[in-house]
């Protein structure tokens, strides 16, 4: 009897985040988050993966009490997000996806503002600020105005700020977006250290599968507001039994021809097209998909909830992007050479190594020129592709980043207007 | 909607406003210069063929109004800057912190009131140098009172700005705000002409302008007299109206701000 009671109590404490049928509907029609349920153990690092617009940020915003949920419920650190928002906010730190620094303050002042807002005492505050500046290697720029920082420096400062008050739960929304590999690595290390030494529970969203693989104990893949997979990275990969054989073609147009031939083979469990080209090619591709032009193959490029009229959520398509798109379209329709980079077919095959000769023969007989063949064990990229039907490398692609950058520039302009 | 207040949070938001104000030198200079031009062109220009009222010359008559103009513009804009905080994302940083929105907005209001009043003090000095005031002991006392009045006036208008800023979501509404809110408030505040000489409809409109009472109160402080229309207790009436307006605006601003989502 008592045993049961105790174990119940323990499990309750262990689940520092408990989400039940959480739903967010925007403007009565956009189901951004559609009844998701999951729990996070104390001290766990959970990764959110999902295509653009899948609902990752919306979920975090609800858990952080910044957005009111439409339906369902959730507790963070034992506090209900609706009824006890203050206690929830005391338990969390949040590094937002979009920039939230005060550009007119210095780096140190931004941290100081945060420390005071979270009620850190002077001595602790000053010490932590120095410590965090050291971690993100901004000590020598700490007294410069943030508007003079590079993008990567701003991102590092934001991460430092989110960690400053040593929260119990930390939300990191694409923490390393746009950082160079070296900085990314040092941020990873810090995240890990924080997690281990301070037992901070972390939810992080990312489009870098290697980041999720490296840091996260479990990975939650979300698509169209629903959870499509939730497991440890190794189990997720193990689900895709077999091997991935990648066929790279010189001429992407042949994919349309070769695909049906491959589909006939019962030992090929799935076929996916992965675009690997320059950003123009990928971008123009997305637009074509959107306009309903047939491209014969379903390359994942549609961004739910992002129509061409509202890139980045606000305002019209930036002229720059328009021009680039126009260029891309013209290239695609007209005299585009074969310069858009090779395209790749990923086949999920039982016992891949043994099938390669057969596959090569088949392609050869079809009169198609192969550029290269590659064999590898399924990675998280492959898992992502198999459950969402989209190539994750597209999701962090130029398109969104350009839109986002545009918005930042636009905002900077707005500020200047104000004087 | 009773939310606990955090002194530290109020202070830090206030501090931020002051720092930002101080760093935007161009803004300080341009708004002081603007008021200065008003004083020179209208005060001296119009003043050369308008006699003034009673013992008060036209420049002196206008000076409190022009100070009021600086207060009005400064305070409404600093309230409306919640739009910018939202656009630039910094609002999220404040809203996700474990402090009540009331604390944040009180910090904002105090900060806006402080910066706009600093502006007002600078203008008061400029007008003084131009000879708008008679330097007596009484005036010195009045000037100190005027600083208190400035804080009172601006707090309410920052509240108004916050209310507007929390309702509107983009810069584009800015033009509308300026044309349909700030300018009418300014024009009807009795800067250029006394209320008792204008036609009745205009008089009524002026009586509905809270800024009118602010300017009245400033005149009481700086010139020792107000409009005959409100009588010898005009300062008390004005004070009462302003306090009421303040309470209303701070309440409405706080409410609308608390309701807004990111
Ligand atoms: N304030 C809002 N009003 C209306 N719709 C919104 C709002 N915020 C988000 N959405 C919509 O909700 C959906 C989910 O958006 P969300 O930002 O959560 O996606 P995400 O998974 O974080 O994507 P990304 O990888 O691009 O950051 C999208 O369709 C988006 O357009
Ligand atoms: Mg997001």
XYZ file of C-alpha atoms and ligand atoms in Angstrom:
713
model
C 0.000 0.000 0.000
C 2.525 2.500 1.149
C 4.932 1.285 -1.485
C 2.503 2.272 -4.147
C 2.003 5.668 -2.625
C 5.726 6.284 -2.463
C 6.418 5.194 -5.983
C 3.623 7.419 -7.183
C 5.146 10.332 -5.351
C 8.585 9.638 -6.752
C 7.417 9.335 -10.316
C 5.595 12.591 -9.934
C 8.746 14.348 -8.843
C 10.762 12.608 -11.514
C 8.602 13.973 -14.290
C 9.580 17.573 -14.153
C 7.505 18.297 -17.212
C 4.191 16.618 -17.792
C 2.225 17.549 -20.879
C -1.259 16.244 -21.537
C -3.116 16.712 -24.812
C -1.654 20.164 -25.203
C -3.268 22.071 -28.050
C -2.888 25.512 -29.550
C -5.166 26.856 -32.224
C -4.304 30.251 -33.691
C -7.100 32.472 -34.908
C -9.577 29.630 -34.660
C -8.058 27.761 -37.580
C -4.318 27.068 -37.462
C -3.789 23.987 -35.290
C -0.180 24.719 -34.493
C -0.002 22.161 -31.706
C -2.482 19.335 -31.878
C -3.009 17.406 -28.681
C 0.520 16.377 -27.767
C 1.339 14.438 -24.603
C 4.765 13.641 -23.207
C 6.758 13.721 -20.008
C 10.304 14.769 -19.293
C 12.288 13.289 -16.435
C 14.236 15.538 -14.153
C 17.768 15.948 -15.450
C 16.930 14.772 -18.939
C 17.882 16.487 -22.184
C 15.013 16.155 -24.617
C 15.382 17.202 -28.242
C 12.554 18.578 -30.370
C 12.977 17.950 -34.037
C 10.463 18.883 -36.657
C 10.018 20.678 -39.955
C 9.504 24.430 -40.026
C 6.116 25.315 -38.658
C 5.706 21.961 -36.928
C 4.820 23.641 -33.634
C 8.055 23.432 -31.660
C 8.275 27.068 -30.668
C 4.565 27.246 -29.983
C 4.872 24.310 -27.587
C 7.759 25.943 -25.746
C 5.909 29.255 -25.563
C 2.940 27.558 -23.964
C 5.138 25.736 -21.457
C 6.854 29.039 -20.687
C 3.426 30.645 -20.044
C 3.949 33.164 -22.829
C 1.121 31.772 -24.905
C -2.213 30.698 -23.544
C -3.031 27.116 -24.428
C -6.252 26.338 -26.244
C -6.751 22.918 -24.757
C -5.101 20.312 -22.592
C -2.827 20.877 -19.631
C 0.763 20.823 -18.553
C 2.886 21.113 -15.453
C 6.452 22.332 -15.230
C 8.378 21.590 -12.064
C 5.088 20.565 -10.503
C 3.340 23.852 -11.288
C 0.369 24.106 -13.577
C 1.163 26.439 -16.471
C -2.257 28.036 -16.349
C -2.857 28.339 -12.649
C 0.612 28.975 -11.395
C 2.342 30.876 -14.155
C 4.601 32.789 -11.767
C 5.993 29.641 -10.195
C 6.525 28.139 -13.631
C 8.424 31.212 -14.753
C 10.588 31.053 -11.666
C 11.562 27.502 -12.620
C 12.543 28.078 -16.216
C 15.068 29.753 -18.433
C 14.332 30.333 -22.091
C 16.674 31.082 -24.940
C 14.334 32.231 -27.667
C 14.564 31.384 -31.304
C 14.398 35.005 -32.385
C 16.686 37.681 -31.011
C 15.523 39.215 -27.746
C 18.465 41.334 -26.706
C 18.373 45.042 -26.071
C 20.699 46.319 -28.759
C 21.073 49.698 -27.100
C 22.562 48.165 -23.984
C 25.971 46.561 -23.610
C 26.412 42.830 -23.252
C 27.085 43.170 -19.570
C 24.048 45.384 -19.082
C 21.836 42.834 -20.802
C 23.065 40.189 -18.383
C 22.746 42.535 -15.448
C 19.170 43.361 -16.396
C 18.390 39.666 -16.491
C 20.095 38.957 -13.181
C 18.177 41.689 -11.421
C 14.898 40.647 -12.991
C 15.457 37.172 -11.611
C 16.296 38.573 -8.223
C 19.950 37.522 -8.057
C 21.833 39.204 -5.280
C 24.572 41.589 -6.216
C 27.552 39.387 -5.408
C 26.075 36.303 -7.053
C 25.003 38.380 -10.003
C 28.397 39.928 -10.652
C 30.136 36.612 -10.253
C 27.768 34.758 -12.557
C 27.975 37.478 -15.174
C 31.756 37.157 -15.283
C 31.506 33.398 -15.350
C 28.987 33.337 -18.183
C 30.851 35.930 -20.221
C 33.864 33.685 -19.915
C 31.919 30.640 -21.060
C 30.657 32.317 -24.208
C 33.956 34.141 -24.676
C 32.570 37.613 -24.697
C 34.540 39.012 -21.785
C 36.508 41.451 -23.887
C 33.409 42.727 -25.698
C 31.196 42.841 -22.629
C 31.111 46.604 -22.418
C 30.336 47.259 -26.055
C 26.799 47.956 -27.172
C 25.125 44.799 -28.405
C 24.272 46.465 -31.696
C 27.964 46.278 -32.539
C 28.059 42.490 -32.058
C 28.092 39.940 -34.849
C 25.180 37.527 -35.176
C 27.098 34.729 -33.509
C 28.146 36.944 -30.633
C 24.551 37.975 -30.034
C 23.487 34.361 -29.995
C 26.183 33.512 -27.493
C 25.145 36.368 -25.284
C 21.557 35.154 -25.334
C 22.621 31.700 -24.321
C 24.716 33.130 -21.507
C 21.701 35.090 -20.368
C 19.392 32.082 -20.382
C 21.822 30.187 -18.164
C 22.563 33.053 -15.796
C 19.933 32.309 -13.175
C 20.549 28.536 -13.116
C 16.991 27.518 -13.882
C 15.638 24.048 -13.078
C 14.321 23.701 -16.597
C 15.901 25.287 -19.614
C 14.254 25.773 -23.007
C 16.687 26.270 -25.834
C 15.016 27.123 -29.135
C 17.589 26.470 -31.837
C 20.407 27.576 -29.581
C 23.243 27.118 -32.015
C 21.602 28.400 -35.177
C 24.136 30.307 -37.197
C 27.092 29.600 -34.937
C 30.413 28.353 -36.227
C 31.299 24.731 -35.419
C 33.793 25.708 -32.763
C 31.373 27.864 -30.814
C 28.682 25.291 -31.298
C 30.874 22.694 -29.709
C 31.695 24.860 -26.726
C 28.017 25.609 -26.237
C 27.274 21.896 -26.358
C 29.865 21.258 -23.742
C 28.449 23.926 -21.537
C 24.930 22.618 -21.942
C 26.144 19.185 -20.982
C 28.103 20.409 -18.005
C 25.147 22.403 -16.773
C 22.921 19.406 -17.192
C 25.250 17.109 -15.295
C 26.509 19.392 -12.560
C 23.361 21.347 -11.812
C 20.912 18.676 -12.894
C 19.160 21.162 -15.169
C 16.466 19.606 -17.321
C 16.696 20.806 -20.889
C 14.371 20.862 -23.854
C 16.107 21.981 -26.976
C 14.856 22.347 -30.498
C 17.240 22.019 -33.357
C 17.513 21.313 -37.026
C 20.953 19.842 -36.585
C 20.534 16.124 -36.100
C 24.121 15.712 -35.011
C 23.385 18.162 -32.214
C 20.325 16.210 -31.120
C 22.213 12.945 -31.426
C 25.105 14.232 -29.367
C 23.169 15.973 -26.614
C 19.778 14.419 -26.214
C 18.763 11.363 -24.290
C 15.485 11.248 -26.099
C 14.233 12.883 -29.231
C 10.724 13.966 -29.944
C 9.859 14.474 -33.561
C 6.867 16.657 -34.176
C 5.099 17.275 -37.461
C 1.961 19.300 -38.146
C 1.562 19.769 -34.419
C 1.550 16.035 -33.646
C 4.193 13.808 -32.147
C 5.351 11.358 -34.795
C 8.209 9.772 -32.875
C 9.581 9.872 -29.349
C 12.498 7.710 -28.333
C 16.226 7.573 -27.723
C 18.362 8.350 -30.765
C 19.679 4.789 -30.939
C 16.224 3.242 -30.768
C 14.925 5.637 -33.382
C 17.741 4.646 -35.686
C 17.295 0.990 -34.908
C 13.710 1.251 -36.045
C 14.920 1.719 -39.565
C 16.302 -1.774 -39.829
C 18.730 -2.184 -42.640
C 21.031 0.242 -44.353
C 20.690 3.378 -46.348
C 22.037 3.287 -49.859
C 22.413 6.719 -51.389
C 22.495 7.017 -55.141
C 23.839 10.283 -56.438
C 23.005 11.189 -60.005
C 24.668 13.674 -62.282
C 21.373 14.546 -63.863
C 18.551 14.905 -61.357
C 15.945 14.576 -64.086
C 16.587 10.843 -64.295
C 15.215 10.312 -60.841
C 11.718 10.364 -62.241
C 12.656 7.545 -64.563
C 14.593 5.438 -62.175
C 12.286 5.621 -59.232
C 9.488 3.359 -60.522
C 12.034 0.710 -61.370
C 13.341 0.735 -57.843
C 9.871 0.748 -56.369
C 9.237 -2.644 -57.901
C 11.886 -4.250 -55.718
C 10.308 -5.570 -52.558
C 13.619 -5.510 -50.666
C 13.760 -1.745 -50.943
C 11.677 -0.643 -48.044
C 11.480 3.020 -48.792
C 12.724 5.535 -51.289
C 13.305 9.166 -50.551
C 14.619 11.975 -52.625
C 17.110 14.212 -50.952
C 18.000 17.448 -52.569
C 21.560 18.459 -52.214
C 22.134 21.535 -54.194
C 22.798 25.157 -53.682
C 20.260 27.302 -51.957
C 18.746 28.765 -55.106
C 17.908 25.382 -56.400
C 16.293 24.337 -53.187
C 14.417 27.566 -52.836
C 13.021 27.573 -56.322
C 11.991 24.039 -55.710
C 9.944 24.979 -52.709
C 8.138 27.619 -54.639
C 7.344 25.242 -57.437
C 5.843 22.838 -54.992
C 3.771 25.575 -53.578
C 2.430 26.615 -56.941
C 1.364 23.084 -57.561
C 3.654 22.595 -60.530
C 4.491 19.010 -60.870
C 8.061 18.140 -60.246
C 7.386 14.479 -60.368
C 8.900 13.714 -57.032
C 8.045 14.796 -53.594
C 10.941 16.664 -52.219
C 10.014 17.954 -48.854
C 9.900 21.635 -49.234
C 6.502 22.801 -48.229
C 6.491 24.774 -45.077
C 3.134 24.449 -43.393
C 1.618 27.686 -42.373
C 4.048 29.698 -44.362
C 2.505 30.915 -47.557
C 4.480 32.994 -49.933
C 2.733 36.118 -48.736
C 3.960 35.946 -45.190
C 7.539 34.930 -45.002
C 8.839 35.250 -41.520
C 5.387 35.906 -40.183
C 5.229 39.596 -40.947
C 4.953 41.764 -43.930
C 5.499 41.085 -47.572
C 8.117 39.029 -49.303
C 11.359 40.918 -49.047
C 12.485 42.252 -52.370
C 15.791 40.511 -52.089
C 14.152 37.166 -51.620
C 11.707 37.917 -54.423
C 14.564 38.609 -56.763
C 16.341 35.463 -55.764
C 13.182 33.474 -56.191
C 12.537 35.006 -59.566
C 16.042 34.122 -60.546
C 15.591 30.608 -59.298
C 12.337 30.212 -61.186
C 13.813 31.527 -64.386
C 16.682 29.167 -64.049
C 14.418 26.269 -63.357
C 12.108 26.982 -66.275
C 14.619 28.241 -68.702
C 18.212 27.806 -69.369
C 19.283 26.455 -66.024
C 22.280 24.330 -66.625
C 23.087 21.228 -64.680
C 24.748 23.332 -62.089
C 22.227 22.935 -59.375
C 24.175 20.094 -57.845
C 23.576 16.423 -57.931
C 20.432 14.962 -56.481
C 20.325 11.983 -54.344
C 18.000 9.011 -53.886
C 18.084 7.424 -50.460
C 17.015 3.801 -50.409
C 16.346 1.937 -47.219
C 17.497 -1.575 -47.935
C 17.805 -4.772 -45.944
C 21.365 -5.888 -45.972
C 22.423 -2.931 -48.096
C 25.995 -3.972 -48.820
C 24.904 -7.086 -50.636
C 22.321 -5.295 -52.703
C 24.603 -2.652 -54.121
C 25.720 -4.669 -57.158
C 22.119 -5.401 -57.993
C 21.135 -1.759 -57.655
C 24.016 -0.595 -59.796
C 23.125 -3.106 -62.442
C 19.525 -1.983 -62.454
C 20.491 1.637 -62.827
C 22.960 0.778 -65.499
C 20.426 -1.141 -67.528
C 18.107 1.790 -67.395
C 20.840 3.736 -69.113
C 21.280 6.185 -66.279
C 24.638 7.546 -65.234
C 25.417 7.215 -61.552
C 27.818 9.640 -60.014
C 28.404 7.771 -56.808
C 26.944 5.226 -54.425
C 27.179 5.464 -50.700
C 26.246 3.057 -47.982
C 25.615 4.012 -44.397
C 23.766 2.998 -41.275
C 20.580 4.969 -40.731
C 21.223 8.327 -39.125
C 18.780 10.654 -37.440
C 18.521 12.450 -40.767
C 17.130 9.250 -42.226
C 14.772 8.833 -39.297
C 13.532 12.369 -39.737
C 13.007 11.773 -43.426
C 11.125 8.569 -42.835
C 8.691 9.961 -40.286
C 8.115 13.413 -41.759
C 8.806 12.780 -45.404
C 11.107 15.767 -45.428
C 14.815 16.306 -45.579
C 15.863 18.027 -42.397
C 18.668 19.806 -44.191
C 16.014 21.703 -46.098
C 14.418 22.823 -42.890
C 17.350 24.766 -41.647
C 17.897 25.909 -45.194
C 18.511 29.243 -46.669
C 14.884 30.114 -47.101
C 13.888 30.546 -43.517
C 17.175 31.935 -42.530
C 17.007 34.513 -45.220
C 13.509 35.452 -44.196
C 14.588 35.689 -40.620
C 17.620 37.730 -41.443
C 15.440 39.982 -43.510
C 13.220 40.560 -40.536
C 16.120 41.474 -38.340
C 17.373 43.937 -40.917
C 13.877 45.324 -41.249
C 13.670 45.772 -37.518
C 16.993 47.512 -37.438
C 15.673 49.883 -40.061
C 12.565 50.540 -38.050
C 14.715 51.427 -35.131
C 16.730 53.866 -37.151
C 13.582 55.579 -38.345
C 12.648 56.158 -34.799
C 15.983 57.899 -34.298
C -5.815 41.344 -11.080
C -3.791 41.814 -7.957
C -0.210 41.005 -8.790
C 2.722 41.177 -6.423
C 5.071 44.059 -7.143
C 8.781 43.605 -7.273
C 10.816 46.687 -6.423
C 13.868 45.258 -8.107
C 11.942 44.659 -11.354
C 10.433 48.141 -11.345
C 13.850 49.596 -10.714
C 15.616 47.664 -13.431
C 13.025 48.496 -16.079
C 13.224 52.142 -15.027
C 17.003 52.012 -15.203
C 16.842 50.638 -18.698
C 14.585 53.480 -19.831
C 16.997 56.030 -18.414
C 20.009 54.407 -20.048
C 18.324 54.195 -23.387
C 17.155 57.774 -23.130
C 20.588 59.005 -22.235
C 22.182 57.133 -25.140
C 19.744 58.472 -27.705
C 21.386 61.889 -27.741
C 20.042 62.726 -31.165
C 16.519 62.324 -29.882
C 17.109 64.580 -26.912
C 18.700 67.255 -29.031
C 16.060 67.158 -31.721
C 13.143 67.408 -29.373
C 14.706 70.212 -27.349
C 15.505 72.016 -30.586
C 11.955 71.563 -31.794
C 10.537 73.165 -28.694
C 13.135 75.882 -28.898
C 12.029 76.753 -32.435
C 8.460 76.942 -31.209
C 9.485 79.336 -28.481
C 11.521 81.505 -30.802
C 9.233 81.613 -33.801
C 5.879 81.724 -32.056
C 6.944 83.302 -28.812
C 8.924 86.085 -30.349
C 7.185 86.147 -33.751
C 3.550 86.004 -32.716
C 4.479 87.786 -29.526
C 5.489 90.852 -31.514
C 1.900 91.566 -32.485
C -0.027 89.742 -29.763
C 0.221 91.796 -26.639
C 0.025 89.055 -24.108
C -2.552 88.704 -21.436
C -2.643 91.095 -18.544
C 0.810 91.426 -17.087
C 2.040 88.302 -18.904
C 3.739 88.719 -22.264
C 3.124 86.245 -25.035
C 6.415 84.398 -24.714
C 5.776 83.815 -21.030
C 2.236 82.749 -21.792
C 3.420 80.217 -24.337
C 6.404 78.819 -22.449
C 4.504 76.457 -20.103
C 2.540 75.202 -23.111
C 5.684 74.439 -25.068
C 7.137 72.652 -22.051
C 3.884 70.728 -21.924
C 4.301 69.836 -25.573
C 7.704 68.309 -24.843
C 6.219 66.362 -21.957
C 3.306 65.126 -24.027
C 5.344 63.934 -26.998
C 8.059 62.404 -24.857
C 5.708 60.539 -22.588
C 3.292 59.172 -25.171
C 6.151 57.930 -27.323
C 7.930 56.314 -24.468
C 4.727 54.472 -23.587
C 4.174 53.442 -27.172
C 7.711 52.054 -27.231
C 6.240 48.815 -25.886
C 5.581 48.189 -29.578
C 9.307 48.376 -30.243
C 10.086 46.184 -27.292
C 7.797 43.628 -28.805
C 9.125 43.998 -32.339
C 12.713 43.677 -31.194
C 11.895 40.736 -29.011
C 13.056 42.253 -25.760
C 9.516 42.099 -24.467
C 9.778 38.312 -24.342
C 12.797 38.596 -22.101
C 10.743 40.693 -19.687
C 7.545 38.679 -19.889
C 9.141 35.301 -19.313
C 10.796 36.538 -16.120
C 9.186 35.624 -12.810
C 7.921 39.125 -12.155
C 4.427 40.462 -12.592
C 3.530 42.424 -15.658
C 2.352 45.155 -13.341
C 5.905 45.572 -12.083
C 7.242 45.763 -15.603
C 4.710 48.321 -16.666
C 5.163 50.420 -13.560
C 8.875 50.487 -14.296
C 8.082 51.515 -17.827
C 5.724 54.253 -16.681
C 8.135 55.614 -14.090
C 10.962 55.468 -16.612
C 8.920 57.244 -19.262
C 7.767 59.853 -16.766
C 11.329 60.437 -15.604
C 12.809 60.815 -19.069
C 9.996 63.034 -20.344
C 10.301 65.177 -17.228
C 14.037 65.563 -17.726
C 13.107 66.854 -21.145
C 10.652 69.223 -19.502
C 13.290 70.514 -17.107
C 15.674 71.205 -19.974
C 12.911 73.127 -21.752
C 12.112 75.050 -18.598
C 15.742 76.122 -18.438
C 15.760 77.112 -22.107
C 12.613 79.171 -21.676
C 14.095 80.755 -18.560
C 17.226 81.761 -20.436
C 15.043 83.288 -23.125
C 13.498 85.435 -20.432
C 10.110 83.816 -20.221
C 10.016 83.813 -16.432
C 10.589 86.394 -13.743
C 13.325 85.098 -11.451
C 11.863 85.631 -7.983
C 11.916 83.475 -4.872
C 8.332 82.591 -5.673
C 9.387 81.415 -9.100
C 12.082 79.135 -7.719
C 9.528 77.478 -5.473
C 7.161 77.293 -8.434
C 9.825 75.675 -10.594
C 10.258 72.911 -8.046
C 6.520 72.414 -7.927
C 6.551 72.340 -11.721
C 8.905 69.347 -11.687
C 6.409 67.470 -9.546
C 3.646 68.472 -11.920
C 5.704 67.244 -14.854
C 6.021 63.789 -13.323
C 2.295 63.772 -12.706
C 1.442 64.799 -16.252
C 3.834 62.406 -17.926
C 2.922 59.324 -15.885
C -0.637 59.511 -17.170
C 0.426 60.005 -20.752
C 2.950 57.171 -20.638
C 0.023 55.088 -19.426
C -1.972 56.257 -22.454
C 0.975 55.363 -24.696
C 1.262 51.908 -23.165
C -2.461 51.354 -23.639
C -2.196 52.324 -27.292
C 1.038 50.404 -27.808
C -0.446 47.246 -26.326
C -3.448 47.455 -28.622
C -1.735 48.350 -31.880
C 0.847 46.021 -33.237
C 2.939 47.763 -35.811
C 4.837 50.847 -36.710
C 2.329 51.781 -39.367
C -0.170 52.820 -36.767
C 2.384 55.353 -35.660
C 1.378 57.979 -38.148
C -2.244 57.635 -37.121
C -1.308 57.914 -33.494
C 0.592 61.083 -34.090
C -2.117 62.709 -36.198
C -5.170 61.648 -34.280
C -3.993 61.477 -30.712
C -0.917 63.521 -29.983
C -1.538 66.544 -32.163
C -5.140 67.106 -31.055
C -4.077 66.738 -27.435
C -1.393 69.309 -28.048
C -3.436 71.777 -30.108
C -6.322 71.810 -27.654
C -4.139 72.223 -24.613
C -4.207 76.015 -24.806
C -0.589 76.509 -25.758
C -1.169 79.337 -28.206
C -4.406 80.913 -27.047
C -6.266 81.166 -23.788
C -9.459 79.174 -23.442
C -11.610 82.117 -22.446
C -11.238 83.935 -25.772
C -12.239 81.091 -28.120
C -15.743 80.082 -29.314
C -17.782 77.792 -27.105
C -17.429 74.515 -29.096
C -13.654 74.857 -28.997
C -13.837 75.665 -25.319
C -15.748 72.493 -24.648
C -13.282 70.456 -26.676
C -10.413 71.951 -24.721
C -12.064 71.086 -21.436
C -12.025 67.458 -22.542
C -8.301 67.531 -23.207
C -6.395 66.274 -20.160
C -3.309 68.058 -21.426
C -5.164 71.346 -21.021
C -5.163 70.823 -17.261
C -1.503 69.885 -17.351
C -0.614 73.140 -19.069
C -2.868 75.043 -16.690
C -1.079 73.577 -13.734
C 2.296 74.407 -15.223
C 1.136 78.005 -15.685
C 0.109 78.164 -12.065
C 3.529 76.956 -11.060
C 5.615 79.050 -13.403
C 3.527 82.190 -13.861
C 1.475 82.164 -10.698
C -1.867 82.331 -12.485
C -4.182 80.275 -14.671
C -7.178 80.924 -16.869
C -9.944 83.027 -15.366
C -12.404 80.457 -16.700
C -11.547 77.989 -13.934
C -11.341 80.694 -11.276
C -8.837 81.150 -8.469
C -9.041 77.472 -7.568
C -8.197 76.487 -11.134
C -4.987 74.830 -9.969
C -6.899 72.585 -7.624
C -9.397 71.599 -10.281
C -6.553 70.900 -12.707
C -4.698 68.871 -10.137
C -7.807 66.825 -9.441
C -8.476 66.165 -13.113
C -4.857 65.145 -13.689
C -4.819 62.771 -10.758
C -8.022 61.191 -12.004
C -6.629 60.947 -15.531
C -3.457 59.364 -14.182
C -5.270 56.745 -12.193
C -7.414 55.901 -15.190
C -4.577 55.733 -17.701
C -2.191 53.783 -15.524
C -5.000 51.348 -14.796
C -6.028 50.975 -18.431
C -2.410 50.784 -19.614
C -1.565 48.109 -17.082
C -4.676 46.148 -17.901
C -4.172 46.196 -21.667
C -0.495 45.422 -21.278
C -1.175 42.448 -19.023
C -3.666 41.077 -21.460
C -1.446 41.290 -24.521
C 0.283 38.095 -25.634
C 3.676 37.961 -27.207
N 1.242 34.222 -33.348
C 0.841 33.382 -34.295
N -0.315 33.613 -34.963
C -0.745 32.754 -35.907
N -0.102 31.637 -36.264
C 1.045 31.347 -35.642
C 1.574 32.194 -34.635
N 2.729 31.655 -34.181
C 2.909 30.523 -34.882
N 1.906 30.322 -35.763
C 1.746 29.178 -36.667
O 1.836 28.009 -35.896
C 2.550 27.000 -36.589
C 3.685 26.494 -35.739
O 4.660 27.503 -35.592
P 5.958 27.317 -34.708
O 6.629 28.628 -34.667
O 5.588 26.679 -33.442
O 6.816 26.305 -35.583
P 8.260 25.725 -35.322
O 8.125 24.255 -35.219
O 8.905 26.435 -34.200
O 8.990 26.066 -36.701
P 10.487 26.569 -37.004
O 11.325 25.355 -37.152
O 10.351 27.262 -38.306
O 10.909 27.466 -35.908
C 2.962 27.624 -37.904
O 2.039 27.214 -38.874
C 2.868 29.091 -37.654
O 2.546 29.767 -38.841
Mg 10.480 27.630 -34.004
